[in-house]
Amino acid sequence: MMGRDSKSGGYAKAAEFVASYFKQHQIKPFYPAFRDTLTTNGLMTYNLVGHLGKYNSNQKTILIGAHLDHIGVIEAAGDSIFNGAYDNASGATAVLQIGCFLAQRQWNQNVLLALFADEEKGLLGSKYYTDNPVYPLEDTVANLNIDMIGRTDPKRKKRNRNYIYLIGSDKLSKELHEISEMANKSYSNLELDYTYNDEKDPNRFYYRSDHYNFAKNNIPVIFYFNGTHEDYHKATDTADKIQYDLLESRARL
């Protein structure tokens, strides 16, 4: 998909696939063709938003999201296509699989699935959504953001590969953090690593992905993440390096 830059034909093809997948699994659109259109620097792109369950105004809403875009094509010697398999086709894949799982069970909670544009350009797609929400933001009880979950962190000193970094789970809601811990013990049994949840973390990952636009609006968030590596934001971030068993177990959580 030529790196899925939000303004490119490759992004449009990826978006068409997502919309087709949603329809195949009876995930309902909120916009024509699931599109939530935004304009940046005079150029138009769009988020994709689907809904599970039957909307009930008395129920709160959970939004499960990931960014669909990546860097695109950067002319350079050798390979110029920034594939973005880990960043963030892995997260987008997880959102689609979660949507399929919940749709099969005729889920009744208000659940929104969102694939955001322009994350790489400054979290612009998620900001557009929080500025123009499907449901009032005060009715959104949580945002679960999945960004890069298909590999392992080479800098992580612990050997257990069945882990996931959680960021933000306890910052706005003790209850969300406790539910997350309980769900992991009951269904996933991953090692939940809070290294990057530290306010003193110099990487400042809490501020660098789409969940932050929800957190700024006082909506509890969890950012699911597995760290960076030598292929981060490079053309070498390819699908053959994804560890699919880990991608599955993390999506299950």
PDB file of N, CA and C in Angstrom, residues 19 22-24 26-36 48-53 112-113 134-135:
ATOM      1  N   ALA A  19     -13.212  -0.892   5.350  1.00  0.00           N
ATOM      2  CA  ALA A  19     -14.656  -0.717   5.195  1.00  0.00           C
ATOM      3  C   ALA A  19     -15.318  -2.008   4.736  1.00  0.00           C
ATOM      4  N   PHE A  22     -15.450  -4.401   7.708  1.00  0.00           N
ATOM      5  CA  PHE A  22     -16.528  -4.011   8.617  1.00  0.00           C
ATOM      6  C   PHE A  22     -17.877  -4.520   8.097  1.00  0.00           C
ATOM      7  N   LYS A  23     -18.150  -4.277   6.839  1.00  0.00           N
ATOM      8  CA  LYS A  23     -19.438  -4.687   6.274  1.00  0.00           C
ATOM      9  C   LYS A  23     -19.591  -6.204   6.294  1.00  0.00           C
ATOM     10  N   GLN A  24     -18.518  -6.903   5.988  1.00  0.00           N
ATOM     11  CA  GLN A  24     -18.550  -8.364   5.974  1.00  0.00           C
ATOM     12  C   GLN A  24     -18.946  -8.924   7.334  1.00  0.00           C
ATOM     13  N   GLN A  26     -20.782  -7.314   9.665  1.00  0.00           N
ATOM     14  CA  GLN A  26     -21.958  -6.607  10.195  1.00  0.00           C
ATOM     15  C   GLN A  26     -21.599  -5.538  11.223  1.00  0.00           C
ATOM     16  N   ILE A  27     -20.485  -4.882  10.992  1.00  0.00           N
ATOM     17  CA  ILE A  27     -20.101  -3.729  11.805  1.00  0.00           C
ATOM     18  C   ILE A  27     -20.625  -2.491  11.078  1.00  0.00           C
ATOM     19  N   LYS A  28     -21.477  -1.745  11.749  1.00  0.00           N
ATOM     20  CA  LYS A  28     -22.269  -0.717  11.073  1.00  0.00           C
ATOM     21  C   LYS A  28     -21.482   0.584  10.912  1.00  0.00           C
ATOM     22  N   PRO A  29     -21.712   1.292   9.809  1.00  0.00           N
ATOM     23  CA  PRO A  29     -21.035   2.579   9.621  1.00  0.00           C
ATOM     24  C   PRO A  29     -21.751   3.711  10.342  1.00  0.00           C
ATOM     25  N   PHE A  30     -21.009   4.741  10.666  1.00  0.00           N
ATOM     26  CA  PHE A  30     -21.600   5.972  11.161  1.00  0.00           C
ATOM     27  C   PHE A  30     -21.612   7.064  10.115  1.00  0.00           C
ATOM     28  N   TYR A  31     -20.780   6.897   9.108  1.00  0.00           N
ATOM     29  CA  TYR A  31     -20.677   7.896   8.058  1.00  0.00           C
ATOM     30  C   TYR A  31     -20.809   7.166   6.724  1.00  0.00           C
ATOM     31  N   PRO A  32     -21.080   7.861   5.650  1.00  0.00           N
ATOM     32  CA  PRO A  32     -21.050   7.197   4.342  1.00  0.00           C
ATOM     33  C   PRO A  32     -19.723   6.475   4.145  1.00  0.00           C
ATOM     34  N   ALA A  33     -19.786   5.208   3.836  1.00  0.00           N
ATOM     35  CA  ALA A  33     -18.592   4.379   3.635  1.00  0.00           C
ATOM     36  C   ALA A  33     -17.669   4.403   4.852  1.00  0.00           C
ATOM     37  N   PHE A  34     -18.257   4.605   6.032  1.00  0.00           N
ATOM     38  CA  PHE A  34     -17.520   4.606   7.289  1.00  0.00           C
ATOM     39  C   PHE A  34     -16.574   5.799   7.418  1.00  0.00           C
ATOM     40  N   ARG A  35     -16.702   6.782   6.572  1.00  0.00           N
ATOM     41  CA  ARG A  35     -15.695   7.839   6.537  1.00  0.00           C
ATOM     42  C   ARG A  35     -16.054   9.020   7.423  1.00  0.00           C
ATOM     43  N   ASP A  36     -15.077   9.467   8.153  1.00  0.00           N
ATOM     44  CA  ASP A  36     -15.151  10.635   9.018  1.00  0.00           C
ATOM     45  C   ASP A  36     -14.110  11.602   8.456  1.00  0.00           C
ATOM     46  N   LEU A  48     -11.890   5.972   9.718  1.00  0.00           N
ATOM     47  CA  LEU A  48     -12.947   4.996   9.478  1.00  0.00           C
ATOM     48  C   LEU A  48     -13.536   4.587  10.818  1.00  0.00           C
ATOM     49  N   VAL A  49     -14.856   4.703  10.951  1.00  0.00           N
ATOM     50  CA  VAL A  49     -15.512   4.463  12.229  1.00  0.00           C
ATOM     51  C   VAL A  49     -16.683   3.507  12.032  1.00  0.00           C
ATOM     52  N   GLY A  50     -16.696   2.430  12.809  1.00  0.00           N
ATOM     53  CA  GLY A  50     -17.799   1.478  12.776  1.00  0.00           C
ATOM     54  C   GLY A  50     -18.388   1.292  14.164  1.00  0.00           C
ATOM     55  N   HIS A  51     -19.595   0.759  14.211  1.00  0.00           N
ATOM     56  CA  HIS A  51     -20.332   0.608  15.467  1.00  0.00           C
ATOM     57  C   HIS A  51     -20.787  -0.829  15.641  1.00  0.00           C
ATOM     58  N   LEU A  52     -20.631  -1.325  16.863  1.00  0.00           N
ATOM     59  CA  LEU A  52     -21.135  -2.648  17.237  1.00  0.00           C
ATOM     60  C   LEU A  52     -22.288  -2.501  18.209  1.00  0.00           C
ATOM     61  N   GLY A  53     -23.239  -3.413  18.112  1.00  0.00           N
ATOM     62  CA  GLY A  53     -24.364  -3.403  19.032  1.00  0.00           C
ATOM     63  C   GLY A  53     -25.453  -2.442  18.588  1.00  0.00           C
ATOM     64  N   LEU A 112     -17.437   1.495  19.660  1.00  0.00           N
ATOM     65  CA  LEU A 112     -16.993   2.084  18.407  1.00  0.00           C
ATOM     66  C   LEU A 112     -15.618   1.529  18.064  1.00  0.00           C
ATOM     67  N   LEU A 113     -15.433   1.204  16.789  1.00  0.00           N
ATOM     68  CA  LEU A 113     -14.125   0.818  16.279  1.00  0.00           C
ATOM     69  C   LEU A 113     -13.648   1.943  15.374  1.00  0.00           C
ATOM     70  N   VAL A 134     -18.803  11.085  17.521  1.00  0.00           N
ATOM     71  CA  VAL A 134     -20.036  10.403  17.130  1.00  0.00           C
ATOM     72  C   VAL A 134     -21.069  10.511  18.238  1.00  0.00           C
ATOM     73  N   TYR A 135     -20.673  10.157  19.443  1.00  0.00           N
ATOM     74  CA  TYR A 135     -21.496  10.335  20.635  1.00  0.00           C
ATOM     75  C   TYR A 135     -20.831  11.406  21.502  1.00  0.00           C
TER      76      TYR A 135
END
